[in-house]
XYZ file of C-alpha atoms in Angstrom:
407
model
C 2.754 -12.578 3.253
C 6.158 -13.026 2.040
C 6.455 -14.776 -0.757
C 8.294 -17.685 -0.066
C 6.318 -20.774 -0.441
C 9.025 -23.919 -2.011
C 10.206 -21.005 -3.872
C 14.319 -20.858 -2.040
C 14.285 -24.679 -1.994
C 12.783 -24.746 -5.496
C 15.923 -22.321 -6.849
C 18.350 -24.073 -4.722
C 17.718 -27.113 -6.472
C 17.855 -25.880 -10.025
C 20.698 -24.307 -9.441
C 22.537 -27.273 -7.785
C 21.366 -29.743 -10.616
C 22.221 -27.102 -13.478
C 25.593 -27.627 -11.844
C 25.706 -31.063 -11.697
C 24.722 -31.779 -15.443
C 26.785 -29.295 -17.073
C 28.898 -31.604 -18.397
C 26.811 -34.824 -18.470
C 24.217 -36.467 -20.184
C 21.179 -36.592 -19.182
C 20.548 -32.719 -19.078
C 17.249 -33.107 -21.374
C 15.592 -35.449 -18.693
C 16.826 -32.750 -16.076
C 15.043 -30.043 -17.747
C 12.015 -32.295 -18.469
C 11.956 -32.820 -14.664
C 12.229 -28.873 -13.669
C 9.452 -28.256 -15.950
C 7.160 -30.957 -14.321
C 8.489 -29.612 -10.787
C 7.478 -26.102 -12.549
C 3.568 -26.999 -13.395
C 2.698 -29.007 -10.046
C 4.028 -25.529 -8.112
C 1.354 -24.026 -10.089
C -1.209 -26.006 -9.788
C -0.549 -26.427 -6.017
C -0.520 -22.697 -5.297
C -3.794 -22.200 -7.517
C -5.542 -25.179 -6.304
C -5.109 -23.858 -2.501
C -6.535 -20.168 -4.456
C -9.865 -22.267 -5.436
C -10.607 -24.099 -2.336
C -12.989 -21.408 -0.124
C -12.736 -21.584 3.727
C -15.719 -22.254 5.044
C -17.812 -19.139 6.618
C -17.297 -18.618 10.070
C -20.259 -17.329 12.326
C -20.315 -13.984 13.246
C -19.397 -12.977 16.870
C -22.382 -10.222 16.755
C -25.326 -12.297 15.301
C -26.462 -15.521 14.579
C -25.685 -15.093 11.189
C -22.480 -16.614 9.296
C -19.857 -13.858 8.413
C -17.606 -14.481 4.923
C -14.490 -16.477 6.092
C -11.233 -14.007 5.999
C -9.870 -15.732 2.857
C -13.191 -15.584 0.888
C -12.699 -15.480 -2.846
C -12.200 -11.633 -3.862
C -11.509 -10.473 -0.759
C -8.608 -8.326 -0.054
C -6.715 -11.376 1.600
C -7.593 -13.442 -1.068
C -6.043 -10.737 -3.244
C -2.602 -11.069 -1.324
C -2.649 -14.570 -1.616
C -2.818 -14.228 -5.462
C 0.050 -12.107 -5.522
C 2.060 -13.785 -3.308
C 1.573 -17.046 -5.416
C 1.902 -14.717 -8.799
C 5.654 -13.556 -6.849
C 6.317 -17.396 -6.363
C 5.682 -18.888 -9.752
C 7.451 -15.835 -11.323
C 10.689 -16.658 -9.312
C 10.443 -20.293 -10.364
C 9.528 -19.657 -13.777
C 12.744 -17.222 -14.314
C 14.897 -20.390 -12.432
C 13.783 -22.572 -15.557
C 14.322 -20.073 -18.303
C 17.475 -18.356 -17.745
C 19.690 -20.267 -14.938
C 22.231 -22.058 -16.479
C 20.662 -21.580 -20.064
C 22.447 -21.507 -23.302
C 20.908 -17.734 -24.374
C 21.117 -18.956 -28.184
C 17.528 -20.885 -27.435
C 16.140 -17.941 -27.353
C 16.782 -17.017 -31.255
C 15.090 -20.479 -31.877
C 11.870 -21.166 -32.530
C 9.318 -20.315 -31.028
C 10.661 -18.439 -28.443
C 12.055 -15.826 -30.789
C 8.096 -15.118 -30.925
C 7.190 -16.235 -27.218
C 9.375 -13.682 -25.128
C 8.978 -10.973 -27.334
C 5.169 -11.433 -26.673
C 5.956 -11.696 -22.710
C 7.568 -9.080 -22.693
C 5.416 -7.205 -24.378
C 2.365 -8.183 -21.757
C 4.754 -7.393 -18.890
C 4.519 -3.538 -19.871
C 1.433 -3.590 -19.963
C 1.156 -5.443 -16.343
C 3.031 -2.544 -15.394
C 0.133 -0.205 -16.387
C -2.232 -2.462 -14.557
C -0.578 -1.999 -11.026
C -0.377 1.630 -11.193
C -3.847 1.761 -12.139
C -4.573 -0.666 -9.331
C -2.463 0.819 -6.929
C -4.056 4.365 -7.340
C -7.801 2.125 -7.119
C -6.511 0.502 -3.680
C -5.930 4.483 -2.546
C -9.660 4.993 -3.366
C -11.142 2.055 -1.770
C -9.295 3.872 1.328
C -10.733 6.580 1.041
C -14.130 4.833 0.819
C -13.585 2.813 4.237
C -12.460 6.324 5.765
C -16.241 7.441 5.057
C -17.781 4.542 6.009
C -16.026 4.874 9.609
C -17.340 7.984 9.832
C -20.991 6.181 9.774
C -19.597 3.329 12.237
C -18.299 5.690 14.580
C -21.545 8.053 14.436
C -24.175 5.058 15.257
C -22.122 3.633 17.253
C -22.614 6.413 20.236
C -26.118 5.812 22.584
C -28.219 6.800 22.084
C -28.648 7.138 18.636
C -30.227 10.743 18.064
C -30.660 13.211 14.747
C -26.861 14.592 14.326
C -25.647 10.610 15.063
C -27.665 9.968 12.127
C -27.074 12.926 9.894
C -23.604 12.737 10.360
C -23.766 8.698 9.195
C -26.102 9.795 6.549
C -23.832 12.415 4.849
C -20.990 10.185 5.217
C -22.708 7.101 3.359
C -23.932 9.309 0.853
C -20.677 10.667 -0.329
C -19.328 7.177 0.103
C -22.513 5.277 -2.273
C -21.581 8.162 -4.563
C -18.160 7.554 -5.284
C -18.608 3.717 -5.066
C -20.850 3.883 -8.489
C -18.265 4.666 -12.008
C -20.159 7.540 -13.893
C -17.988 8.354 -17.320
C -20.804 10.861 -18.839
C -19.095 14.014 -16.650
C -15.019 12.854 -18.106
C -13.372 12.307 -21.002
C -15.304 15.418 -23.170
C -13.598 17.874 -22.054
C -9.999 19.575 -24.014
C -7.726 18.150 -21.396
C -5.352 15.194 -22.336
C -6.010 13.682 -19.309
C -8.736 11.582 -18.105
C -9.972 12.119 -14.847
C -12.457 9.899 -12.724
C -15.747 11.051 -11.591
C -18.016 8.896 -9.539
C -21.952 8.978 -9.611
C -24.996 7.170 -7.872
C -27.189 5.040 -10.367
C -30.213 3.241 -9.124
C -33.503 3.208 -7.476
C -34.524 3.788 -4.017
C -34.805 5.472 -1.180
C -30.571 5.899 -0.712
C -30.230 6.481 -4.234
C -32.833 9.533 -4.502
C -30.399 10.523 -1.349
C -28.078 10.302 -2.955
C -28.915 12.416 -6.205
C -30.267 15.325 -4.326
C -27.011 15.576 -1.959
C -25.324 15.414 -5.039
C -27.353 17.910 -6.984
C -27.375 20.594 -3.705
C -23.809 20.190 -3.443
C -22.247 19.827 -6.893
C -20.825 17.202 -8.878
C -18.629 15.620 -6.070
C -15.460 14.146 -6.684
C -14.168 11.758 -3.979
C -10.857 10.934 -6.109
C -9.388 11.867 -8.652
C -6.723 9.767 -11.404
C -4.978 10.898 -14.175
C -4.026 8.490 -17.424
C -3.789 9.232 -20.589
C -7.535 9.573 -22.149
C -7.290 6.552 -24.120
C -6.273 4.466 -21.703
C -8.279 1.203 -20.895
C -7.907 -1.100 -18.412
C -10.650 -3.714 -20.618
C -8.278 -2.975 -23.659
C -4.886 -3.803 -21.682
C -6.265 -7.488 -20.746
C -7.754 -7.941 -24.518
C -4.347 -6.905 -25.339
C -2.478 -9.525 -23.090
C -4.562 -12.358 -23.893
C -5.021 -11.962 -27.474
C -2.277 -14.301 -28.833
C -1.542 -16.606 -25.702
C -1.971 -19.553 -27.682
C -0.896 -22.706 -25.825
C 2.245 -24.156 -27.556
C 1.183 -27.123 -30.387
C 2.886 -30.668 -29.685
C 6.076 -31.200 -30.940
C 7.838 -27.814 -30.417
C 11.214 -27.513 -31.096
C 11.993 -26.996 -27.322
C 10.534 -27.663 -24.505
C 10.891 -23.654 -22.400
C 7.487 -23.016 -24.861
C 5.351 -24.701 -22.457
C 6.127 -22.527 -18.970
C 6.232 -19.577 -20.476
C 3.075 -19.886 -21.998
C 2.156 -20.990 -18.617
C 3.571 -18.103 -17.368
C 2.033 -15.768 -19.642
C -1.745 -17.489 -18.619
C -0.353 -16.659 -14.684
C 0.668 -13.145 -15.431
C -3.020 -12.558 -17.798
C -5.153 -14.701 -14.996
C -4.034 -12.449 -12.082
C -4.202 -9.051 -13.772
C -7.544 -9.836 -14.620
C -8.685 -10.656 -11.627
C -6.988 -7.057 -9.940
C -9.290 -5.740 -12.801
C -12.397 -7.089 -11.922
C -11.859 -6.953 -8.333
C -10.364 -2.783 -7.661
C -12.123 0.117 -9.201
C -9.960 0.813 -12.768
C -10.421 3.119 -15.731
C -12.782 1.518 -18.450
C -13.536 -1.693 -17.385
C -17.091 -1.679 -19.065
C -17.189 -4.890 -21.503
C -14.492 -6.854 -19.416
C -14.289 -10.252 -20.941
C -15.377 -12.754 -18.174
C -12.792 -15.293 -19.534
C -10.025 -16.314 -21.680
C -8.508 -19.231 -23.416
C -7.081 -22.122 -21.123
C -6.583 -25.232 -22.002
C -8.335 -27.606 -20.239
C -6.778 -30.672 -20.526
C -4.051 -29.188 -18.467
C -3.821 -30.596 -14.998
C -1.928 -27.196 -13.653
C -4.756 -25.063 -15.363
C -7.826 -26.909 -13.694
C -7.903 -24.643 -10.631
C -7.755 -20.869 -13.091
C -10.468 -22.411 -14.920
C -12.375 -22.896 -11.840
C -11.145 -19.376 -9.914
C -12.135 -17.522 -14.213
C -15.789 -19.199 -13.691
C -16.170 -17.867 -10.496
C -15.171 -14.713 -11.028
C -16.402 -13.767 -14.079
C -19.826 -14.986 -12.528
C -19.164 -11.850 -9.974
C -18.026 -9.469 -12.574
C -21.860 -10.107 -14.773
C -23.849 -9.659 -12.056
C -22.039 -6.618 -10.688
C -21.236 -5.144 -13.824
C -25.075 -4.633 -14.528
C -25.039 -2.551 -11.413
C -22.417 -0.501 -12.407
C -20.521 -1.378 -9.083
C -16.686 -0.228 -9.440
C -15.257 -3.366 -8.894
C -16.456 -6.801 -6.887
C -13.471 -6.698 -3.933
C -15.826 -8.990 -1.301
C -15.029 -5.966 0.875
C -16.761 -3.446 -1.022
C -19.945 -5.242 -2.022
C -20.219 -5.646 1.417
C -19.764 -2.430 2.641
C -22.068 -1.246 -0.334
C -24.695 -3.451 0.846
C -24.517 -2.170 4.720
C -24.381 1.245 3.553
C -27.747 1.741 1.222
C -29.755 -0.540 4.056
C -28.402 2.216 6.839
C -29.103 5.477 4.150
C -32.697 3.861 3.810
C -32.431 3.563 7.534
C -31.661 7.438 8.152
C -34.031 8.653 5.610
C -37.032 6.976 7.661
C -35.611 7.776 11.460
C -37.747 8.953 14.145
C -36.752 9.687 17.754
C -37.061 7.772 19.745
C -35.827 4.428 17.710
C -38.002 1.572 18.655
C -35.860 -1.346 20.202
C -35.882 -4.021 17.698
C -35.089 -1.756 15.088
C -32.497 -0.482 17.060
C -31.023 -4.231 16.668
C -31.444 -4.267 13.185
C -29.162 -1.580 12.955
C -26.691 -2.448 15.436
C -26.177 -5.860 13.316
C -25.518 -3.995 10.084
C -23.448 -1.246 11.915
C -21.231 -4.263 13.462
C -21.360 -5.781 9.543
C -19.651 -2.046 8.624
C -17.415 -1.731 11.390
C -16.283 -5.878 10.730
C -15.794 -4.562 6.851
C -13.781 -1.216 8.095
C -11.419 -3.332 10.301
C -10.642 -5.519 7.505
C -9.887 -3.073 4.965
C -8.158 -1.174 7.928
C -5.421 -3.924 8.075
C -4.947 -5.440 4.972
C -5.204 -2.179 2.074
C -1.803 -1.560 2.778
C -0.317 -4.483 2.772
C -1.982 -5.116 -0.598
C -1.159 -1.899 -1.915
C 2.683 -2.544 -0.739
C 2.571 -5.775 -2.042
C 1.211 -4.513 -5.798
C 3.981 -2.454 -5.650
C 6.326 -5.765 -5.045
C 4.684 -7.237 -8.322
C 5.128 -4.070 -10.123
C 9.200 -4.353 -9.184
C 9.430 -8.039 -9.755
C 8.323 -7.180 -13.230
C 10.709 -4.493 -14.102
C 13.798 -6.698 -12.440
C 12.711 -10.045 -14.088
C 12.282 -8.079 -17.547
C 15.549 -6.394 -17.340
C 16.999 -10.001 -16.740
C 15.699 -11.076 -19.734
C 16.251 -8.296 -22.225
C 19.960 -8.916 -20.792
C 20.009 -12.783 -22.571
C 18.776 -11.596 -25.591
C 21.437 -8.793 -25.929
C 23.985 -11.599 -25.237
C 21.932 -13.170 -27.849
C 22.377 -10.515 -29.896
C 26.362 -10.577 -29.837
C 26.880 -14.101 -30.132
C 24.477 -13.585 -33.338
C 26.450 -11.145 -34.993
C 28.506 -11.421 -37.590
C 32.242 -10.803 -36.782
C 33.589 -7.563 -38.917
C 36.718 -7.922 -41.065
C-alpha cells in the first residue's frame, strides 16, 4: 500500500503555483486555495476510512465472514497509515515549500510547531511500542496455527486435541494483560507478563496449565518503568485546541489539523495492538465538529472507542478485529477439548470444523498482512524523524535571520 494517493500530483502543483506567484499578487488567495485543497484530501481519505465494506459470506459456512477492510482490522490499519503518510506529505507541501521561515516566529505558530513537534516525539515512542506489539500478535497467530494445523488432520483423536489444547492455552494466556507479576520488582525496566482472567471452562484451563507450568511469558518488552502508552496520547491531545477565528495567519488551521491526524491515528494503533499501560484510555478527544474534514474522525473516534469499553472490561490486549476473533475461536475450541470423547459425534465434528476454518481464515490474514503493517509502522516512524528534521531546519534559519548582527 504505497502511499501515493493525489499525494505527487498534489506536491507538483504546490510547487508549480509557489513558482508562479512568487512575484505576483494574488499569493494570499493561492495559499487560501492550497489550504482548502489541504482539508478536502483529508476528509476524502478519512471519509473512505469510515465507510465499512459490506461482510462477505464465508466460503466454509453459511455464515457472513467480516469483509477484509473491516474497521480495526489489520488492513484497515494499513489503510490508516497509508492515508496518515499522505496527509503528512501534503501537509509539509503547505507549510514549508516556498515559505518565508520568518512566519514561523509569528504568532501563533511560535506556539503551534513547538507543540507538534513536541507530539511527534512522542509518536515516535508510540511506533516502537507498536511495532514490538505487532511482533507479539505474531507470535500469537504462530500458536494458534499450531491448533489449526492439529484439528485439521482426520480423524481428530486425543494428541490432535492435546496438542490444539496446549497451544490455545498458552495463546488465551498471553492474549489477556496481567500487570500484578511487573513493575515491583528493583529492575528499571518494565517487562510484560501476560495472564488469563475470566470464567469458564478455558479459563480454569488455562490457570491450572499456568499454575503446573509457571508463570509463562510468551513475550517479553522492555521500556522504561514509567512509561505509558494512556499517558503519551493524554499528553498529545492535551492542548490541541483548534485555532480561534481571526488568527494572524492562516498555516494555524492545517497544522492543527495535522496535529488532530497525527493524535487520531496513534490512538487508534493504541487501542487496536497490545501496548504498555493502556488501562484508562480516553475513548475520545476534542474535534471540532463543525468541521466538514473532521466529520469522518468523529465518526471512526465513536466507533472505536465503543470497541475499546467493551473490550477494555475484559481486559483483552487490544481490539485488532483479528485478535478478537481469534480469541473468540480459541476459548469455544479449549471448551471444546476439555469435554472431548473419542469417537467425536458427527455434527459436532462440524461445529468444530466451522470454527477451525474461522482460525485458520484469521491465521491467513494475519499471515499476510503483520508484516506489511509492521514495515509500514516503521515507514511512519521515518516519515516522522525526516519531516521533523525539515522543520527544526526553518526554524534555525529562523533563528539567524532573528539575530541580531554583532558589531
Amino acid at each position: 500500500m504505497p502511499a501515493t494517493d493525489n499525494q505527487g500530483s498534489f506536491l507538483n502543483r504546490i510547487s508549480i503555483r509557489r513558482n508562479q506567484v512568487v512575484s505576483m499578487d494574488g499569493g494570499h488567495e493561492q495559499e487560501l486555495e492550497d489550504l482548502d485543497l489541504f482539508q478536502k484530501h483529508v476528509a476524502d481519505r478519512f471519509s473512505d476510512l469510515f465507510s465499512q465494506p459490506p461482510q462477505q459470506p464465508s466460503p466454509d459456512s453459511s455464515a457472513e465472514s467480516p469483509a477484509p477492510d473491516a474497521l480495526l482490522s489489520i488492513s484497515w490499519l494499513r489503510k490508516l497509515l497509508d492515508a496518515f503518510l499522505c496527509c503528512e506529505a501534503e501537509f509539509k507541501a503547505v507549510l514549508v515549500m516556498g515559505r518565508d521561515p520568518t512566519q514561523f516566529s509569528k504568532p501563533p505558530l511560535d506556539r503551534l510547531i513547538p507543540d507538534l513537534l513536541d507530539r511527534s516525539v512522542k509518536a515516535l515512542d508510540i511506533c516502537n511500542a507498536i511495532t514490538h506489539g505487532v511482533e507479539l500478535v505474531r507470535n500469537w497467530q504462530k500458536l494458534a496455527q499450531i491448533a489449526v494445523f492439529a484439528l485439521q488432520q482426520q480423524p481428530i483423536g486425543e494428541g490432535q486435541v492435546r496438542r490444539a489444547k496446549k497451544a490455545l492455552n498458552t495463546m488465551l494466556t498471553s492474549m489477556t494483560l496481567d500487570d500484578k507479576e511487573s513493575g515491583h520488582g528493583k529492575s528499571t525496566e518494565r517487562t510484560w507478563s501476560f495472564g488469563r482472567r475470566g470464567g469458564g471452562a478455558a479459563s480454569a484451563s488455562v490457570n491450572k496449565d499456568r499454575t503446573a507450568g509457571g508463570h509463562f511469558r510468551a513475550f517479553s518488552l522492555s521500556f522504561a518503568k514509567s512509561w505509558s502508552a494512556k499517558q503519551q496520547i493524554q499528553a498529545m491531545s492535551s492542548n490541541l485546541v483548534a485555532p480561534r477565528v481571526g488568527e494572524p495567519t492562516g498555516l494555524a488551521l492545517p497544522v492543527y489539523i495535522m496535529s488532530t491526524v497525527l493524535v487520531f491515528v496513534m490512538w487508534a494503533l493504541v487501542a487496536a495492538v497490545p501496548c504498555q499501560e493502556r488501562t484508562g484510555l480516553a475513548t475520545h478527544f476534542p474535534v471540532p465538529r463543525q468541521s466538514g474534514w473532521a466529520q469522518a474522525v468523529l465518526g471512526l473516534q465513536e466507533k472505536i472507542g465503543e470497541e475499546w469499553k467493551k473490550k477494555e472490561k475484559k481486559g483483552i490486549a487490544g481490539v485488532l478485529d483479528e485478535m478478537q476473533r481469534m480469541e473468540k475461536a480459541g476459548l469455544w475450541l479449549v471448551e471444546f477439548a476439555e469435554a472431548f470423547q473419542f469417537p467425536m459425534e458427527s455434527s459436532k465434528a462440524d461445529e468444530v470444523a466451522a470454527q477451525v476454518a474461522e482460525l485458520a481464515d484469521v491465521c491467513r490474514r494475519m499471515e499476510e498482512g503483520l508484516v506489511p503493517l509492521q514495515l509500514q509502522v516503521r515507514e511512519v516512524f521515518h516519515r516522522i524523524v525526516r519531516s521533523r528534521a525539515e522543520v527544526l531546519d526553518v526554524l534555525d534559519q529562523v533563528g539567524k535571520l532573528t539575530s541580531p548582527v554583532p558589531y
